[in-house]
Structures are given as structure tokens and as C-alpha cells.
């Protein structure tokens, strides 16, 4: 009878060394240390950058970190839209509507001009922030419910309409929302003895950064969960996902609701940092801008989306204004020649000055168009695509192998061979190459 108290020896690795039972925890510690170092770096960034940027001028630091704060808001928006479009495969062109709902929820609950000001519903920023999150999630579910049977272009049209309806509704409800001027006088937060205001750029940076880190943590947990895998299965094939037991109604509603909720976060922080919420801040171009971010970074890849959002937002809010300002200075420096003709002074046109003036005033959309067209031609899957999407766009093994296999001129034989290539998993690249070589030898 075998001795049950005998301890089994650990299995040795091919190199002869016993496996390290703590390797998994060491890997986790490495990630944790990396995350901690990254968090400390970003938390300390404004306090380190302020004296350095102050040497270049009094407005350099406020301008730079205003752009950084806008970038963090757009990262939140891109993270939320990536859930809907990148993971669940639901094309949403009205995402700015949830941004507006988050901003106006914050406005209704904290503004001095709100109808709720003298009621028990008037509250402070810290309470209004999670309520904005939940309100945007609720409207995401309300939008998702009637669109459950729609896909592709039809879903895009419906969401596009929703994205237009919401800002117009806020604009027309003048008695409730203030119309064009919006809600002003939002009560800005106070933390211990520190009072936030529109000029406390570093404080808003820290709030936005903490919310971004919290959102990344939540989304990573979601993607690794059962619902995350259900989103990706639904994105690949709804029919197959349903056949495997995935509840499409629940999965789609969760995608719409959770995707919209992060937009509520972004809208609430954005509106409160400015001290007002008005319809012009939530136009349709915000939806397209955020969609461009996740396409540029890589659909379905969390870190790629963050990179795309940071790159486009900083380009829009910092680099393009800097570039156009330099071009405008060059255009202003070009002197126009003039001459007297019959006692009248006539200024000669200068084509270069006209071109530079137009570039300085209308180049924003031109530059974005060039960036996106170049990306679609050079790297259509985005800069940092998910592994699955990269494989879909670049593997193409069946198409590459098909001409090698189909050598017959008989259409029926071509069809049969193509069918076997597409659907027979036993056909590998080596067997196709052997068949191709045999055909050439016989010829």
C-alpha cells in the first residue's frame, strides 16, 4: 500500500531546475510596481512641470495643462465608446449625447441657476458625480432597448439621430436648461479646505486622472470577465454567440449602459470644471472626434485607444493651435507691395500670404483629414490594434493560398477546391504547397 504521507517531488523543468511556485506572484508584483511608478509619475507631473514651463512664459503652463485636462476627458470618452464599438461591435455615432447628459445632470444638481437649487435635490459635486455616471448609464440602456434588432448602418443612423436629438432638446427647453446660454454657476467642489475653481488647473488634472485610472481598472476587470468575452463573441458573430447560449439582449444593453456611463463621468467633470453646461459643448463632431480616436489607436485595444485619444486630443488642443499661430505670424510678416495708379493706391495680391492666412485659420479639419486618410491607407487596423483584429486584416492565409491551389481552368473544379480550402480544416499550407508543386511537375 502506498504511503499517503509521502510528499510528491516537484516536477522538474526541461532545464533540470524545479519550477518557481512564486513566479505568478512575482509577475503580479512586477505589474503592481510598474503601475505604482506610473501613477506616482502622473500624479507628480503638474508640480514638476509648473516651474519648468514657467521659464518659457506665464501662459505656457496653464495652456499646456488645460490641453492635458481636455485630453484626460477625451480619454474617458474614448474608453467608454471602445466598450460599445471596439468590444461589442455596435457602431454608435451619437456618443456625445451621453456626454451631454452627464454634463447637464451635474448642472441640474449643482448649478445656482438650476430649478433644483432651492430643493433637497441640490447637492455638491462629489454626490453629483456618481449620479451623472448612473444617469448616463440609464439613458444608454434606454437607447439600447429599441435598437436591439439593428446592426451596422441602421444602428449607426439611429444612434446618430439620438446624438442630434439630445443637444437640440436641451437647447429648446429654455425654462429648464437656459437654452443657448445653458446652465451657469455650477457649484465647484471643495476638498477639506481647498476650494476648486476654473483656475485651479492642477486640481482638476488630479480629479480627472484619478477617474481615468479608476475607469481603466473597471474596464480591465470587465474585459477579463464573462461579460467581456460575451461582448467579443457577439462582435464576431451574433448568431453563433446566441447559439452558444449568450443572451444578446442582456449583453447589448450592458454594452450600451456601461459604455455610456463613462461618458457621464466625462461630461460631469467637464461641465463643472468650466462652471457651465450649454448645448454647444456637446455637438455631433464630438462623437466623430472620439470615434476617430479609437480607430486611430486600435479598435478593441485598451492601451491603443488611450494612445489614440491622447494623440488626437493633444494635436487638436495644443499642437494645431501652436502650429497655426506660427503660420499666422509668418503670414503677418509678409509685406504687400502697393503702387499708385492714377492717384489711387493699389495693393498687389500675394498668393503665398493668402495661402498661409487660410492655413492659419482653417487648417484644423484639413490636418485631421490628412491624418485619418494616411492611417486608413498605411495602417487600417490602427496603431496598436488588438491581436484578433490585426490577424483579421493581415493574415489573409486563405486568400493567399487560394491561387496556389486552384490551378484548373474548370469552374466546377475551382469551386470544389475553393470550398475544400475554405471549410476543410485538414488542408494546411504545406499540403497546398505540395499539391501545387505536383501540378507543376506534371505539366
Short mmCIF file of C-alpha atoms in Angstrom, two decimals:
data_model
loop_
_atom_site.label_atom_id
_atom_site.label_comp_id
_atom_site.label_asym_id
_atom_site.label_seq_id
_atom_site.Cartn_x
_atom_site.Cartn_y
_atom_site.Cartn_z
CA UNK A 1 0.00 0.00 0.00
CA UNK A 2 1.38 3.34 -0.95
CA UNK A 3 2.40 5.74 1.77
CA UNK A 4 -0.08 8.60 1.61
CA UNK A 5 2.14 10.79 3.79
CA UNK A 6 4.95 10.72 1.28
CA UNK A 7 5.34 14.16 -0.28
CA UNK A 8 5.48 14.24 -4.07
CA UNK A 9 8.55 15.81 -5.55
CA UNK A 10 8.06 18.92 -7.68
CA UNK A 11 8.27 18.25 -11.41
CA UNK A 12 11.48 19.49 -12.89
CA UNK A 13 11.59 21.77 -15.91
CA UNK A 14 13.36 20.70 -19.17
CA UNK A 15 16.43 22.58 -17.94
CA UNK A 16 16.51 20.45 -14.82
CA UNK A 17 15.53 23.22 -12.41
CA UNK A 18 12.46 22.98 -10.21
CA UNK A 19 9.69 25.45 -11.17
CA UNK A 20 9.36 28.52 -9.00
CA UNK A 21 5.99 28.28 -7.23
CA UNK A 22 6.01 32.06 -6.63
CA UNK A 23 6.55 33.02 -10.28
CA UNK A 24 2.91 34.01 -10.72
CA UNK A 25 3.01 36.29 -7.69
CA UNK A 26 6.33 37.78 -8.79
CA UNK A 27 4.80 38.67 -12.17
CA UNK A 28 1.86 40.26 -10.41
CA UNK A 29 4.21 42.25 -8.18
CA UNK A 30 6.11 43.49 -11.22
CA UNK A 31 2.90 44.80 -12.75
CA UNK A 32 1.86 46.33 -9.45
CA UNK A 33 5.20 48.10 -9.05
CA UNK A 34 5.03 49.33 -12.65
CA UNK A 35 1.52 50.65 -12.12
CA UNK A 36 2.56 52.35 -8.87
CA UNK A 37 5.56 54.05 -10.52
CA UNK A 38 3.35 55.19 -13.41
CA UNK A 39 0.73 56.56 -11.02
CA UNK A 40 3.32 58.48 -8.99
CA UNK A 41 4.81 59.93 -12.17
CA UNK A 42 1.48 61.24 -13.47
CA UNK A 43 0.38 62.50 -10.04
CA UNK A 44 3.61 64.47 -9.63
CA UNK A 45 3.70 65.70 -13.23
CA UNK A 46 1.98 69.12 -12.81
CA UNK A 47 4.03 70.01 -9.73
CA UNK A 48 7.28 69.17 -11.56
CA UNK A 49 6.25 70.76 -14.85
CA UNK A 50 4.96 74.04 -13.41
CA UNK A 51 8.34 75.63 -12.52
CA UNK A 52 9.93 74.27 -15.72
CA UNK A 53 7.25 75.54 -18.09
CA UNK A 54 7.07 78.80 -16.17
CA UNK A 55 10.52 79.67 -17.54
CA UNK A 56 9.07 79.82 -21.08
CA UNK A 57 6.34 82.32 -20.26
CA UNK A 58 3.50 82.95 -17.81
CA UNK A 59 0.85 81.31 -20.03
CA UNK A 60 2.77 78.20 -21.11
CA UNK A 61 1.88 76.08 -18.07
CA UNK A 62 -1.85 77.00 -17.99
CA UNK A 63 -2.18 76.49 -21.75
CA UNK A 64 -0.36 73.15 -21.66
CA UNK A 65 -2.26 71.68 -18.73
CA UNK A 66 -5.61 72.96 -19.98
CA UNK A 67 -4.89 70.87 -23.06
CA UNK A 68 -3.83 67.93 -20.86
CA UNK A 69 -7.07 68.16 -18.85
CA UNK A 70 -9.11 68.13 -22.07
CA UNK A 71 -7.06 65.12 -23.16
CA UNK A 72 -7.99 63.23 -19.99
CA UNK A 73 -11.67 63.98 -20.62
CA UNK A 74 -11.37 62.63 -24.16
CA UNK A 75 -9.57 59.53 -22.87
CA UNK A 76 -12.59 58.85 -20.65
CA UNK A 77 -14.90 59.26 -23.64
CA UNK A 78 -12.76 57.00 -25.81
CA UNK A 79 -12.63 54.30 -23.13
CA UNK A 80 -16.42 54.28 -22.92
CA UNK A 81 -17.02 54.28 -26.68
CA UNK A 82 -14.47 51.49 -27.08
CA UNK A 83 -16.73 49.24 -24.99
CA UNK A 84 -19.63 49.78 -27.39
CA UNK A 85 -17.76 49.86 -30.72
CA UNK A 86 -14.48 48.08 -30.05
CA UNK A 87 -15.57 45.20 -27.82
CA UNK A 88 -19.29 44.76 -28.55
CA UNK A 89 -19.12 45.76 -32.24
CA UNK A 90 -22.09 48.17 -32.03
CA UNK A 91 -21.49 51.26 -34.18
CA UNK A 92 -22.56 54.27 -32.10
CA UNK A 93 -22.48 57.70 -33.78
CA UNK A 94 -24.38 59.52 -31.05
CA UNK A 95 -22.00 59.12 -28.16
CA UNK A 96 -21.86 62.87 -27.49
CA UNK A 97 -25.48 62.63 -26.26
CA UNK A 98 -24.33 60.77 -23.13
CA UNK A 99 -21.57 63.33 -22.68
CA UNK A 100 -24.30 66.00 -22.66
CA UNK A 101 -26.47 64.01 -20.25
CA UNK A 102 -23.58 63.73 -17.81
CA UNK A 103 -22.83 67.45 -18.07
CA UNK A 104 -26.45 68.55 -17.65
CA UNK A 105 -27.02 66.14 -14.78
CA UNK A 106 -24.14 67.83 -13.00
CA UNK A 107 -25.66 71.19 -13.94
CA UNK A 108 -29.14 70.38 -12.66
CA UNK A 109 -27.79 69.12 -9.34
CA UNK A 110 -25.18 71.80 -8.61
CA UNK A 111 -25.92 74.99 -10.60
CA UNK A 112 -27.25 78.10 -8.92
CA UNK A 113 -29.49 78.70 -11.98
CA UNK A 114 -31.00 75.21 -11.81
CA UNK A 115 -34.67 74.73 -10.95
CA UNK A 116 -33.48 72.29 -8.30
CA UNK A 117 -31.40 74.92 -6.50
CA UNK A 118 -33.79 75.51 -3.59
CA UNK A 119 -34.90 71.91 -3.34
CA UNK A 120 -33.47 68.96 -1.42
CA UNK A 121 -32.13 67.60 -4.72
CA UNK A 122 -29.50 70.32 -4.94
CA UNK A 123 -26.21 68.78 -3.89
CA UNK A 124 -22.45 69.06 -4.23
CA UNK A 125 -20.00 67.83 -6.86
CA UNK A 126 -18.98 64.66 -5.06
CA UNK A 127 -22.56 63.39 -4.86
CA UNK A 128 -23.50 64.60 -8.35
CA UNK A 129 -20.52 62.82 -9.97
CA UNK A 130 -21.73 59.21 -9.42
CA UNK A 131 -25.33 60.29 -10.15
CA UNK A 132 -24.16 61.61 -13.54
CA UNK A 133 -22.47 58.25 -14.11
CA UNK A 134 -25.69 56.38 -13.34
CA UNK A 135 -27.92 58.76 -15.30
CA UNK A 136 -25.81 58.35 -18.46
CA UNK A 137 -25.89 54.57 -17.98
CA UNK A 138 -29.69 54.69 -17.67
CA UNK A 139 -30.04 56.62 -20.94
CA UNK A 140 -27.59 54.21 -22.57
CA UNK A 141 -29.93 51.35 -21.70
CA UNK A 142 -32.94 53.38 -22.88
CA UNK A 143 -31.21 53.94 -26.24
CA UNK A 144 -30.12 50.33 -26.48
CA UNK A 145 -33.55 48.82 -25.80
CA UNK A 146 -35.28 49.90 -29.05
CA UNK A 147 -32.18 49.19 -31.18
CA UNK A 148 -31.64 45.56 -30.18
CA UNK A 149 -32.64 44.25 -33.61
CA UNK A 150 -30.48 46.69 -35.56
CA UNK A 151 -26.96 46.22 -36.86
CA UNK A 152 -24.36 48.10 -38.87
CA UNK A 153 -25.57 51.11 -40.84
CA UNK A 154 -29.10 51.01 -39.43
CA UNK A 155 -27.82 51.12 -35.86
CA UNK A 156 -25.46 53.96 -36.80
CA UNK A 157 -28.37 56.00 -38.22
CA UNK A 158 -30.48 55.53 -35.08
CA UNK A 159 -27.65 56.49 -32.74
CA UNK A 160 -26.80 59.44 -34.97
CA UNK A 161 -30.37 60.67 -34.58
CA UNK A 162 -30.20 60.25 -30.81
CA UNK A 163 -26.98 62.21 -30.72
CA UNK A 164 -28.67 65.09 -32.54
CA UNK A 165 -31.93 64.97 -30.56
CA UNK A 166 -30.38 65.33 -27.10
CA UNK A 167 -28.47 68.64 -27.59
CA UNK A 168 -31.42 70.11 -29.53
CA UNK A 169 -33.76 69.13 -26.70
CA UNK A 170 -31.52 70.78 -24.13
CA UNK A 171 -31.36 73.84 -26.37
CA UNK A 172 -35.14 74.12 -26.72
CA UNK A 173 -36.07 73.53 -23.07
CA UNK A 174 -35.23 77.12 -22.27
CA UNK A 175 -37.12 77.34 -18.99
CA UNK A 176 -35.37 74.27 -17.65
CA UNK A 177 -31.90 74.36 -19.21
CA UNK A 178 -31.31 78.01 -20.04
CA UNK A 179 -31.40 77.43 -23.81
CA UNK A 180 -28.37 78.64 -25.76
CA UNK A 181 -26.65 80.11 -22.73
CA UNK A 182 -27.05 76.88 -20.75
CA UNK A 183 -26.73 76.44 -17.02
CA UNK A 184 -24.14 78.63 -15.35
CA UNK A 185 -22.87 78.92 -11.82
CA UNK A 186 -22.15 75.25 -11.20
CA UNK A 187 -21.01 74.79 -7.61
CA UNK A 188 -17.42 73.64 -7.82
CA UNK A 189 -16.07 71.08 -5.36
CA UNK A 190 -14.35 71.66 -2.09
CA UNK A 191 -11.95 69.13 -0.59
CA UNK A 192 -11.13 69.79 3.05
CA UNK A 193 -10.13 73.48 3.00
CA UNK A 194 -9.20 73.58 -0.69
CA UNK A 195 -11.76 75.24 -2.97
CA UNK A 196 -11.72 74.23 -6.64
CA UNK A 197 -12.21 76.89 -9.32
CA UNK A 198 -11.73 77.28 -13.06
CA UNK A 199 -8.16 78.47 -12.45
CA UNK A 200 -7.07 75.52 -10.27
CA UNK A 201 -5.81 73.54 -13.26
CA UNK A 202 -3.64 71.16 -11.25
CA UNK A 203 -6.56 70.16 -9.01
CA UNK A 204 -8.82 69.38 -11.98
CA UNK A 205 -5.97 67.42 -13.51
CA UNK A 206 -5.74 65.24 -10.40
CA UNK A 207 -9.51 64.59 -10.31
CA UNK A 208 -9.60 63.66 -13.99
CA UNK A 209 -6.51 61.46 -13.60
CA UNK A 210 -7.98 59.54 -10.66
CA UNK A 211 -11.22 58.95 -12.59
CA UNK A 212 -9.24 57.76 -15.64
CA UNK A 213 -7.26 55.28 -13.51
CA UNK A 214 -10.48 54.07 -11.89
CA UNK A 215 -12.10 53.64 -15.32
CA UNK A 216 -9.12 51.69 -16.66
CA UNK A 217 -9.26 49.39 -13.65
CA UNK A 218 -13.01 48.80 -14.11
CA UNK A 219 -12.76 48.19 -17.85
CA UNK A 220 -9.85 45.75 -17.46
CA UNK A 221 -11.88 43.78 -14.94
CA UNK A 222 -14.89 43.84 -17.26
CA UNK A 223 -12.96 42.65 -20.32
CA UNK A 224 -11.48 39.71 -18.42
CA UNK A 225 -14.90 38.74 -17.10
CA UNK A 226 -17.68 36.63 -18.59
CA UNK A 227 -19.49 39.71 -19.93
CA UNK A 228 -16.33 40.90 -21.69
CA UNK A 229 -15.95 37.59 -23.50
CA UNK A 230 -19.66 37.71 -24.39
CA UNK A 231 -19.19 41.18 -25.94
CA UNK A 232 -16.35 39.92 -28.12
CA UNK A 233 -18.24 36.79 -29.13
CA UNK A 234 -21.24 38.92 -30.11
CA UNK A 235 -18.96 41.24 -32.10
CA UNK A 236 -17.58 38.32 -34.11
CA UNK A 237 -20.90 36.63 -34.89
CA UNK A 238 -24.22 37.34 -33.19
CA UNK A 239 -25.87 34.16 -34.46
CA UNK A 240 -23.04 31.94 -33.27
CA UNK A 241 -22.91 33.75 -29.93
CA UNK A 242 -26.65 33.25 -29.44
CA UNK A 243 -26.31 29.57 -30.36
CA UNK A 244 -23.63 29.20 -27.68
CA UNK A 245 -26.07 30.46 -25.04
CA UNK A 246 -25.19 34.15 -24.83
CA UNK A 247 -28.16 36.35 -24.00
CA UNK A 248 -27.89 39.01 -26.73
CA UNK A 249 -30.45 41.34 -25.14
CA UNK A 250 -28.66 41.47 -21.81
CA UNK A 251 -25.22 41.68 -23.46
CA UNK A 252 -26.16 44.57 -25.75
CA UNK A 253 -27.90 46.53 -23.01
CA UNK A 254 -24.90 46.14 -20.73
CA UNK A 255 -22.60 47.36 -23.50
CA UNK A 256 -24.73 50.44 -24.16
CA UNK A 257 -25.22 51.18 -20.45
CA UNK A 258 -21.63 50.72 -19.32
CA UNK A 259 -20.23 52.47 -22.39
CA UNK A 260 -22.46 55.48 -21.79
CA UNK A 261 -21.67 55.63 -18.07
CA UNK A 262 -18.04 56.64 -18.65
CA UNK A 263 -19.28 59.43 -20.87
CA UNK A 264 -21.39 60.60 -17.91
CA UNK A 265 -18.22 60.78 -15.82
CA UNK A 266 -16.51 62.84 -18.51
CA UNK A 267 -19.45 65.20 -19.02
CA UNK A 268 -19.83 65.87 -15.29
CA UNK A 269 -16.15 66.73 -14.77
CA UNK A 270 -16.00 68.75 -17.98
CA UNK A 271 -19.06 70.89 -17.17
CA UNK A 272 -18.09 71.51 -13.57
CA UNK A 273 -14.51 72.44 -14.44
CA UNK A 274 -15.85 75.11 -16.82
CA UNK A 275 -18.57 76.19 -14.40
CA UNK A 276 -21.33 75.87 -17.02
CA UNK A 277 -23.09 73.44 -19.33
CA UNK A 278 -24.50 74.52 -22.69
CA UNK A 279 -25.51 72.68 -25.87
CA UNK A 280 -22.62 73.97 -27.99
CA UNK A 281 -20.20 71.83 -25.95
CA UNK A 282 -21.87 68.55 -26.98
CA UNK A 283 -22.24 68.74 -30.75
CA UNK A 284 -22.14 65.88 -33.23
CA UNK A 285 -18.49 66.49 -34.10
CA UNK A 286 -17.55 65.31 -30.58
CA UNK A 287 -18.92 61.85 -31.44
CA UNK A 288 -16.93 61.70 -34.67
CA UNK A 289 -13.81 63.00 -32.95
CA UNK A 290 -13.98 60.30 -30.26
CA UNK A 291 -14.69 57.63 -32.88
CA UNK A 292 -11.59 58.78 -34.78
CA UNK A 293 -9.54 58.36 -31.60
CA UNK A 294 -10.40 54.71 -31.14
CA UNK A 295 -9.92 53.99 -34.86
CA UNK A 296 -6.52 55.65 -34.79
CA UNK A 297 -5.40 53.87 -31.63
CA UNK A 298 -6.83 50.45 -32.50
CA UNK A 299 -10.39 49.21 -32.00
CA UNK A 300 -10.74 46.84 -29.09
CA UNK A 301 -7.33 47.54 -27.56
CA UNK A 302 -7.50 49.43 -24.25
CA UNK A 303 -3.98 50.90 -24.40
CA UNK A 304 -4.23 51.63 -28.11
CA UNK A 305 -7.43 53.60 -27.52
CA UNK A 306 -5.77 55.61 -24.75
CA UNK A 307 -2.87 56.39 -27.08
CA UNK A 308 -5.21 57.40 -29.90
CA UNK A 309 -7.22 59.65 -27.60
CA UNK A 310 -4.10 61.30 -26.20
CA UNK A 311 -2.55 61.79 -29.64
CA UNK A 312 -5.60 63.32 -31.30
CA UNK A 313 -6.70 65.39 -28.31
CA UNK A 314 -3.25 66.92 -27.81
CA UNK A 315 -2.99 67.50 -31.54
CA UNK A 316 -6.35 69.30 -31.55
CA UNK A 317 -5.96 71.26 -28.33
CA UNK A 318 -2.24 72.03 -28.31
CA UNK A 319 -0.18 71.25 -31.41
CA UNK A 320 -2.54 72.57 -34.09
CA UNK A 321 -3.13 75.91 -32.26
CA UNK A 322 0.65 76.21 -31.81
CA UNK A 323 1.27 75.39 -35.49
CA UNK A 324 -1.41 77.76 -36.80
CA UNK A 325 -0.11 80.54 -34.56
CA UNK A 326 3.38 80.18 -36.06
CA UNK A 327 1.93 80.16 -39.59
CA UNK A 328 -0.13 83.26 -38.79
CA UNK A 329 3.00 85.09 -37.60
CA UNK A 330 4.78 84.22 -40.85
CA UNK A 331 1.76 85.40 -42.88
CA UNK A 332 1.60 88.66 -40.94
CA UNK A 333 5.28 89.24 -41.61
CA UNK A 334 4.85 89.21 -45.41
CA UNK A 335 4.65 92.79 -46.64
CA UNK A 336 2.36 93.56 -49.56
CA UNK A 337 3.61 95.75 -52.39
CA UNK A 338 1.47 98.70 -53.38
CA UNK A 339 1.66 101.36 -56.06
CA UNK A 340 -0.13 104.49 -57.13
CA UNK A 341 -2.20 104.20 -60.29
CA UNK A 342 -3.93 107.42 -61.39
CA UNK A 343 -3.68 108.73 -57.85
CA UNK A 344 -5.20 105.59 -56.30
CA UNK A 345 -3.02 103.25 -54.18
CA UNK A 346 -3.48 99.65 -55.28
CA UNK A 347 -2.11 96.72 -53.26
CA UNK A 348 -0.72 93.82 -55.24
CA UNK A 349 -2.07 90.40 -54.23
CA UNK A 350 0.33 87.92 -52.68
CA UNK A 351 -0.64 84.28 -53.18
CA UNK A 352 1.73 82.98 -50.51
CA UNK A 353 0.27 85.32 -47.88
CA UNK A 354 -3.28 84.28 -48.84
CA UNK A 355 -2.42 80.57 -48.57
CA UNK A 356 -0.68 80.96 -45.22
CA UNK A 357 -3.58 83.03 -43.86
CA UNK A 358 -6.06 80.34 -44.86
CA UNK A 359 -3.88 77.60 -43.37
CA UNK A 360 -3.66 79.55 -40.11
CA UNK A 361 -7.44 79.89 -39.85
CA UNK A 362 -8.93 76.79 -41.50
CA UNK A 363 -6.31 74.06 -41.25
CA UNK A 364 -7.75 72.06 -38.33
CA UNK A 365 -10.07 69.82 -40.30
CA UNK A 366 -7.56 69.63 -43.17
CA UNK A 367 -4.88 68.23 -40.85
CA UNK A 368 -7.30 65.76 -39.27
CA UNK A 369 -8.41 64.60 -42.70
CA UNK A 370 -4.81 64.04 -43.79
CA UNK A 371 -4.04 62.07 -40.62
CA UNK A 372 -7.07 59.79 -40.95
CA UNK A 373 -6.66 59.16 -44.69
CA UNK A 374 -2.99 58.33 -44.17
CA UNK A 375 -3.87 55.95 -41.35
CA UNK A 376 -6.52 54.16 -43.38
CA UNK A 377 -4.06 53.65 -46.24
CA UNK A 378 -0.99 52.70 -44.23
CA UNK A 379 -2.35 51.02 -41.09
CA UNK A 380 -6.13 50.44 -41.30
CA UNK A 381 -6.22 48.39 -38.09
CA UNK A 382 -4.92 51.34 -36.02
CA UNK A 383 -1.56 51.99 -34.42
CA UNK A 384 -1.94 49.45 -31.62
CA UNK A 385 -4.67 47.03 -32.74
CA UNK A 386 -5.94 44.09 -30.75
CA UNK A 387 -4.37 40.79 -31.75
CA UNK A 388 -7.60 39.44 -33.23
CA UNK A 389 -8.25 42.49 -35.40
CA UNK A 390 -4.65 42.51 -36.64
CA UNK A 391 -4.96 38.85 -37.58
CA UNK A 392 -8.23 39.54 -39.44
CA UNK A 393 -6.71 42.31 -41.52
CA UNK A 394 -3.25 40.90 -42.20
CA UNK A 395 -3.36 37.11 -42.00
CA UNK A 396 -5.39 36.52 -45.19
CA UNK A 397 -3.99 32.99 -45.41
CA UNK A 398 -6.95 31.51 -47.22
CA UNK A 399 -6.91 34.19 -49.92
CA UNK A 400 -3.16 33.95 -50.34
CA UNK A 401 -3.26 30.19 -50.61
CA UNK A 402 -6.25 30.03 -52.94
CA UNK A 403 -4.40 30.96 -56.18
CA UNK A 404 -1.75 28.34 -55.38
CA UNK A 405 -4.34 25.61 -55.06
CA UNK A 406 -6.72 26.45 -57.86
CA UNK A 407 -4.80 25.61 -60.99
CA UNK A 408 -7.62 24.09 -63.01
CA UNK A 409 -9.50 26.07 -65.62
CA UNK A 410 -12.67 24.07 -64.95
CA UNK A 411 -15.07 26.32 -62.99
CA UNK A 412 -16.65 23.32 -61.21
CA UNK A 413 -13.25 22.08 -60.07
CA UNK A 414 -12.27 25.57 -58.94
CA UNK A 415 -15.44 25.77 -56.88
CA UNK A 416 -14.86 22.37 -55.29
CA UNK A 417 -11.22 23.13 -54.47
CA UNK A 418 -12.09 26.55 -53.09
CA UNK A 419 -14.80 25.02 -50.94
CA UNK A 420 -12.43 22.42 -49.54
CA UNK A 421 -9.83 25.12 -48.86
CA UNK A 422 -12.28 27.30 -47.02
CA UNK A 423 -14.08 24.74 -44.96
CA UNK A 424 -11.75 21.77 -44.56
CA UNK A 425 -9.54 22.33 -41.53
CA UNK A 426 -7.24 19.47 -42.57
CA UNK A 427 -5.98 21.49 -45.53
CA UNK A 428 -2.79 23.18 -44.38
CA UNK A 429 -0.34 25.42 -46.12
CA UNK A 430 2.21 22.59 -46.56
CA UNK A 431 -0.32 20.25 -48.21
CA UNK A 432 -1.36 23.04 -50.56
CA UNK A 433 2.26 23.74 -51.47
CA UNK A 434 2.86 20.02 -52.17
CA UNK A 435 -0.21 19.87 -54.39
CA UNK A 436 0.90 22.98 -56.23
CA UNK A 437 4.40 21.55 -56.83
CA UNK A 438 2.99 18.25 -58.12
CA UNK A 439 0.83 20.07 -60.63
CA UNK A 440 3.81 21.96 -62.00
CA UNK A 441 5.88 18.74 -62.29
CA UNK A 442 3.08 17.02 -64.22
CA UNK A 443 2.92 19.96 -66.64
#
